[in-house]
CSV table of C-alpha atoms and ligand atoms in Angstrom, one decimal:
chain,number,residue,atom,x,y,z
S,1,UNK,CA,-40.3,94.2,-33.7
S,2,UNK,CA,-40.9,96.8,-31.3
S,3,UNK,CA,-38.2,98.7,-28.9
S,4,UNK,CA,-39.8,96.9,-25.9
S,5,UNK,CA,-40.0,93.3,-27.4
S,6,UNK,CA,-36.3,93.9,-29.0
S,7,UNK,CA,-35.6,94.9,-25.5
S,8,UNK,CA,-36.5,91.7,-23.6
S,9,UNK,CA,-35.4,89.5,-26.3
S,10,UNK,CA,-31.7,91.1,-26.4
S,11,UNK,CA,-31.5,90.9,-21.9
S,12,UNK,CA,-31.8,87.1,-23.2
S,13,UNK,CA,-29.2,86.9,-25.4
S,14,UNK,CA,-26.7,88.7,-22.9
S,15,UNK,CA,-25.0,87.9,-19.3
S,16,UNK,CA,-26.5,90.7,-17.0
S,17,UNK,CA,-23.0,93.0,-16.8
S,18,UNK,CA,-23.3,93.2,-20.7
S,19,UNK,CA,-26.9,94.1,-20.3
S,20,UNK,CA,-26.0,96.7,-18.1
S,21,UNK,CA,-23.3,97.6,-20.3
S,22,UNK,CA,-25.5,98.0,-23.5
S,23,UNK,CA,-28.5,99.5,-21.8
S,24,UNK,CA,-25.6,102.4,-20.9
S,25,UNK,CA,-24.3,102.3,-24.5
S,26,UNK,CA,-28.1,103.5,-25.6
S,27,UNK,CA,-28.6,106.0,-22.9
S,28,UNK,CA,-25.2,107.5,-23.9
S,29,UNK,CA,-25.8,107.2,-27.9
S,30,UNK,CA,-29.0,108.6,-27.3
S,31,UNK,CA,-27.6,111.7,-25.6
S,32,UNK,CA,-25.3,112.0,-28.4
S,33,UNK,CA,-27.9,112.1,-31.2
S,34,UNK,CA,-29.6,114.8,-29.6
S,35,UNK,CA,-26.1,117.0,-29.6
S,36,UNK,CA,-25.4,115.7,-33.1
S,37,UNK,CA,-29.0,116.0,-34.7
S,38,UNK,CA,-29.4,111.7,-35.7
S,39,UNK,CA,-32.2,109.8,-36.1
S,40,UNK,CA,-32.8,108.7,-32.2
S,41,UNK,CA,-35.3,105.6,-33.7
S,42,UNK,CA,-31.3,104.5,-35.2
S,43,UNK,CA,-29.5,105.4,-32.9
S,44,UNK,CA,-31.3,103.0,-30.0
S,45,UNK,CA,-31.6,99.9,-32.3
S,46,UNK,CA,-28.1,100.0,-33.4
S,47,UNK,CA,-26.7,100.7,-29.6
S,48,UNK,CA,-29.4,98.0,-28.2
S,49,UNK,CA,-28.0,95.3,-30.3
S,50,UNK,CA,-24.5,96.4,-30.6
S,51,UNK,CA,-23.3,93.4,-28.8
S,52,UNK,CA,-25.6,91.0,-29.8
S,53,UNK,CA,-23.3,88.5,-30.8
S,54,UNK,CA,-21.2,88.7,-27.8
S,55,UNK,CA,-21.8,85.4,-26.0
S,56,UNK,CA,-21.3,83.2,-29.0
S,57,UNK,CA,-18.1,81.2,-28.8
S,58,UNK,CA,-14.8,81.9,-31.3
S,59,UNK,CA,-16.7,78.6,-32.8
S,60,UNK,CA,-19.5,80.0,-33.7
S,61,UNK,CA,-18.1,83.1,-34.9
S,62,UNK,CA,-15.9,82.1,-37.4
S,63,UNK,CA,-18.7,79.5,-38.0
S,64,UNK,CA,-21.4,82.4,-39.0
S,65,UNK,CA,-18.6,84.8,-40.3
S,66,UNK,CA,-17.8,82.1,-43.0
S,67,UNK,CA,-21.3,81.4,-44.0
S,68,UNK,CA,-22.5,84.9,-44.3
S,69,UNK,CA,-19.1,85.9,-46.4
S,70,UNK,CA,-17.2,88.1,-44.3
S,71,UNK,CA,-13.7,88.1,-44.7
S,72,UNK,CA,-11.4,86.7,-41.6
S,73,UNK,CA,-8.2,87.8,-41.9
S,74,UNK,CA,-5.0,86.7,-39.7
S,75,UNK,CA,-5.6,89.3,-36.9
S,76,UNK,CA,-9.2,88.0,-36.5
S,77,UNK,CA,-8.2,84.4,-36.6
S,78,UNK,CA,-5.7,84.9,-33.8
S,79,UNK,CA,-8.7,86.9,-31.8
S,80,UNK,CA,-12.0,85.9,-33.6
S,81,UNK,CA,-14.0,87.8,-31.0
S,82,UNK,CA,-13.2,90.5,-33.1
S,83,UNK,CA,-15.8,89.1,-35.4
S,84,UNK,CA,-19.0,90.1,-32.6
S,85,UNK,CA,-19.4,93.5,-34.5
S,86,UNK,CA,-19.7,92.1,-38.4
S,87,UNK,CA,-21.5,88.9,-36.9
S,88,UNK,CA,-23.8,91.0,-34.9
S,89,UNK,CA,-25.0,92.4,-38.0
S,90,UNK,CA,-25.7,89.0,-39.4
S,91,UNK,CA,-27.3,88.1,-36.2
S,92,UNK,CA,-29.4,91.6,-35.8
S,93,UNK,CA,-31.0,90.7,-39.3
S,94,UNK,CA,-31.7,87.6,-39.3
S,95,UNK,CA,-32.9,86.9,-35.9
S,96,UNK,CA,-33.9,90.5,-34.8
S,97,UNK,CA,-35.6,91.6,-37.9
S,98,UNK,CA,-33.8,94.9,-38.6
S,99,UNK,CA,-33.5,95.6,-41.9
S,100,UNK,CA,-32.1,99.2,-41.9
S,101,UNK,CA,-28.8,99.2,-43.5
S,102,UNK,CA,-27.3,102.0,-41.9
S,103,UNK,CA,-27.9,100.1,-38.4
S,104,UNK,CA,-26.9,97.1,-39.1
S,105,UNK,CA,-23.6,99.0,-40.4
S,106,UNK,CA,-22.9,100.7,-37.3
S,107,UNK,CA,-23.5,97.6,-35.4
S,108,UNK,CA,-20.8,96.0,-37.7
S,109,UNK,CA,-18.2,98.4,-37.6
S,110,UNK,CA,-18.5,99.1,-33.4
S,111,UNK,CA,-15.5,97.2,-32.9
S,112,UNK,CA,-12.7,98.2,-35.5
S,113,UNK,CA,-14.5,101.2,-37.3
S,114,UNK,CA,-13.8,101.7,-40.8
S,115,UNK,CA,-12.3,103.7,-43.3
S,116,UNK,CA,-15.5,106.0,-44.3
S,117,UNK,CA,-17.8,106.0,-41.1
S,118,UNK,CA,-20.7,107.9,-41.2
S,119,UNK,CA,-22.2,110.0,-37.9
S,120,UNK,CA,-24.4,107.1,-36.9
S,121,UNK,CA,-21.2,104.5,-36.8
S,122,UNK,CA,-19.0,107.0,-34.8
S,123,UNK,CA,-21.8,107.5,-32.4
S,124,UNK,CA,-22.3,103.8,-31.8
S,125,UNK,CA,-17.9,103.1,-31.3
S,126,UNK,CA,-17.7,106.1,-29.2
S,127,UNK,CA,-21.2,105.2,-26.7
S,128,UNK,CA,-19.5,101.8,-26.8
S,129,UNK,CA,-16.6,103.2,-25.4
S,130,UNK,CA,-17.5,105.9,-22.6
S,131,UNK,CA,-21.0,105.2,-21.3
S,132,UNK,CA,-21.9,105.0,-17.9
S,133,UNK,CA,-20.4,102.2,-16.5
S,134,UNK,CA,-17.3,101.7,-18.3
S,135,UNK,CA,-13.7,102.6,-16.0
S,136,UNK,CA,-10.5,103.1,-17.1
S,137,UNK,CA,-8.4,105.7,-17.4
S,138,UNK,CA,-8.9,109.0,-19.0
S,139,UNK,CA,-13.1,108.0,-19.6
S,140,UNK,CA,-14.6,110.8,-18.1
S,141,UNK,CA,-12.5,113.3,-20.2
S,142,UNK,CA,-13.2,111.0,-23.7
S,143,UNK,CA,-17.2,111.1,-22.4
S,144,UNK,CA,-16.8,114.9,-22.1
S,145,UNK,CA,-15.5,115.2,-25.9
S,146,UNK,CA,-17.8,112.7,-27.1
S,147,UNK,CA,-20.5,115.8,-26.7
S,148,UNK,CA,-18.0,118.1,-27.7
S,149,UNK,CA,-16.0,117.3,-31.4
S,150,UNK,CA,-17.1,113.4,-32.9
S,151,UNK,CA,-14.5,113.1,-35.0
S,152,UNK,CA,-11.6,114.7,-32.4
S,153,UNK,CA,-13.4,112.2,-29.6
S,154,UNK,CA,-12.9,109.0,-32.4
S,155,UNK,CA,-9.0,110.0,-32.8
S,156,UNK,CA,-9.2,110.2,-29.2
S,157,UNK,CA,-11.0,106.7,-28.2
S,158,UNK,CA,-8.5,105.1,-31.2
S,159,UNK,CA,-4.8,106.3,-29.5
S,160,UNK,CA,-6.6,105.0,-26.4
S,161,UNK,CA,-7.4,102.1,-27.7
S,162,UNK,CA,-3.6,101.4,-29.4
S,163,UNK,CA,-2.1,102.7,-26.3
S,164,UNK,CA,-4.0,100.5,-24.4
S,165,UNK,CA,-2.6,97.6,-26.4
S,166,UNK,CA,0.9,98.5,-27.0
S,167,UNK,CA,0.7,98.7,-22.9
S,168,UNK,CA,-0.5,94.7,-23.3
S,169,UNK,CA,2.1,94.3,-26.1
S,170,UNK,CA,-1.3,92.8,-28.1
S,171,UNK,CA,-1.7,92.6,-32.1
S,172,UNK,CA,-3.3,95.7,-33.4
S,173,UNK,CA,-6.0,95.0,-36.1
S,174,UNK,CA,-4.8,97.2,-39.4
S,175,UNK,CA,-8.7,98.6,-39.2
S,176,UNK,CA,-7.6,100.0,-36.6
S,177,UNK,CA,-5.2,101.7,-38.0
S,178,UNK,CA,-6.7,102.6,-41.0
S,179,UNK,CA,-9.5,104.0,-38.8
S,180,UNK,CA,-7.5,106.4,-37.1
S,181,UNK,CA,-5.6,107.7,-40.1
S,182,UNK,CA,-9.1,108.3,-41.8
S,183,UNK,CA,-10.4,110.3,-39.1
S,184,UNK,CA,-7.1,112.5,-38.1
S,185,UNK,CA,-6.6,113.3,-42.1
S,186,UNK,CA,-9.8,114.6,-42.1
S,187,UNK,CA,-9.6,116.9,-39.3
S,188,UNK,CA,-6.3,118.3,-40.3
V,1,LIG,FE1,-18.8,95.1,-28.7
V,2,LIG,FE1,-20.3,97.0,-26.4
């Protein structure tokens, strides 16, 4: 399917402020792959239907997680909208016709990351996290690093993210986590 048809089919799927919010998610990912030398054809399918599976009800995730084998563990039961990112995947293949697995990755690990991501699914979390539209404190400086240092901008986006629910005193998903560690080992 082309970008275009993909395009009009995905402004279907979603309510217009996550339209907005994706169409802001491939403008900034698309900036990104030109500082970070990716595949720009990747980088704009994964980002377009990152949140593909966002509308579907907690129902329907677990419903679609179970049948395609992805494992639910307690954190996701208690919050199963966790499961639009692995879902999406399922979703972006089988209804979208992308085949590539290194999109449908990134589109799966958007939400919690994952212990060995590559450029393309830091790219993807991070545009999720500081394009355009989003507000909240301390975005412009994260949108600033995400041009600047991926993998300092990850560690970055993650203690914001764990801050940001210690502050709600919410369950934190071990991914996350794990995620973090990963990424701050690696830059020493
Ligand atoms: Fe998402
Ligand atoms: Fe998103």
């Amino acid at each position: 399917m082309e970008f275009q048809r993909l395009l009009s089919k995905i402004e279907v799927a979603l309510t217009p402020g996550r339209f907005r919010h994706t169409m802001g998610v491939v403008d900034w990912a698309e900036r990104m792959a030109d500082r970070y030398g990716v595949h720009r054809g990747q980088v704009r399918l994964a980002a377009l239907l990152h949140d593909c599976a966002k509308k579907l009800p907690d129902k329907d995730l677990l419903e679609r997680a179970g049948q395609a084998g992805i494992p639910v563990d307690t954190e996701i039961t208690e919050q199963p909208s966790l499961l639009h990112g692995p879902v999406g995947a399922v979703i972006a293949r089988e209804e979208y016709a992308i085949d590539d697995p290194q999109v449908l990755q990134a589109i799966s690990r958007h939400t919690l990351g994952a212990d060995d991501m590559t450029t393309l699914d830091k790219l993807i979390f991070l545009a999720d996290m500081v394009e355009v539209n989003r507000r909240y404190p301390g975005v412009e400086e994260l949108r600033v690093l995400t041009l600047e240092d991926l993998d300092r901008a990850m560690v970055a986006a993650l203690d914001q993210t764990v801050r940001h629910l210690l502050d709600r005193r919410a369950v934190i998903h071990p991914q996350t986590v794990s995620t973090r560690n990963n990424i701050l080992r690696g830059i020493g």
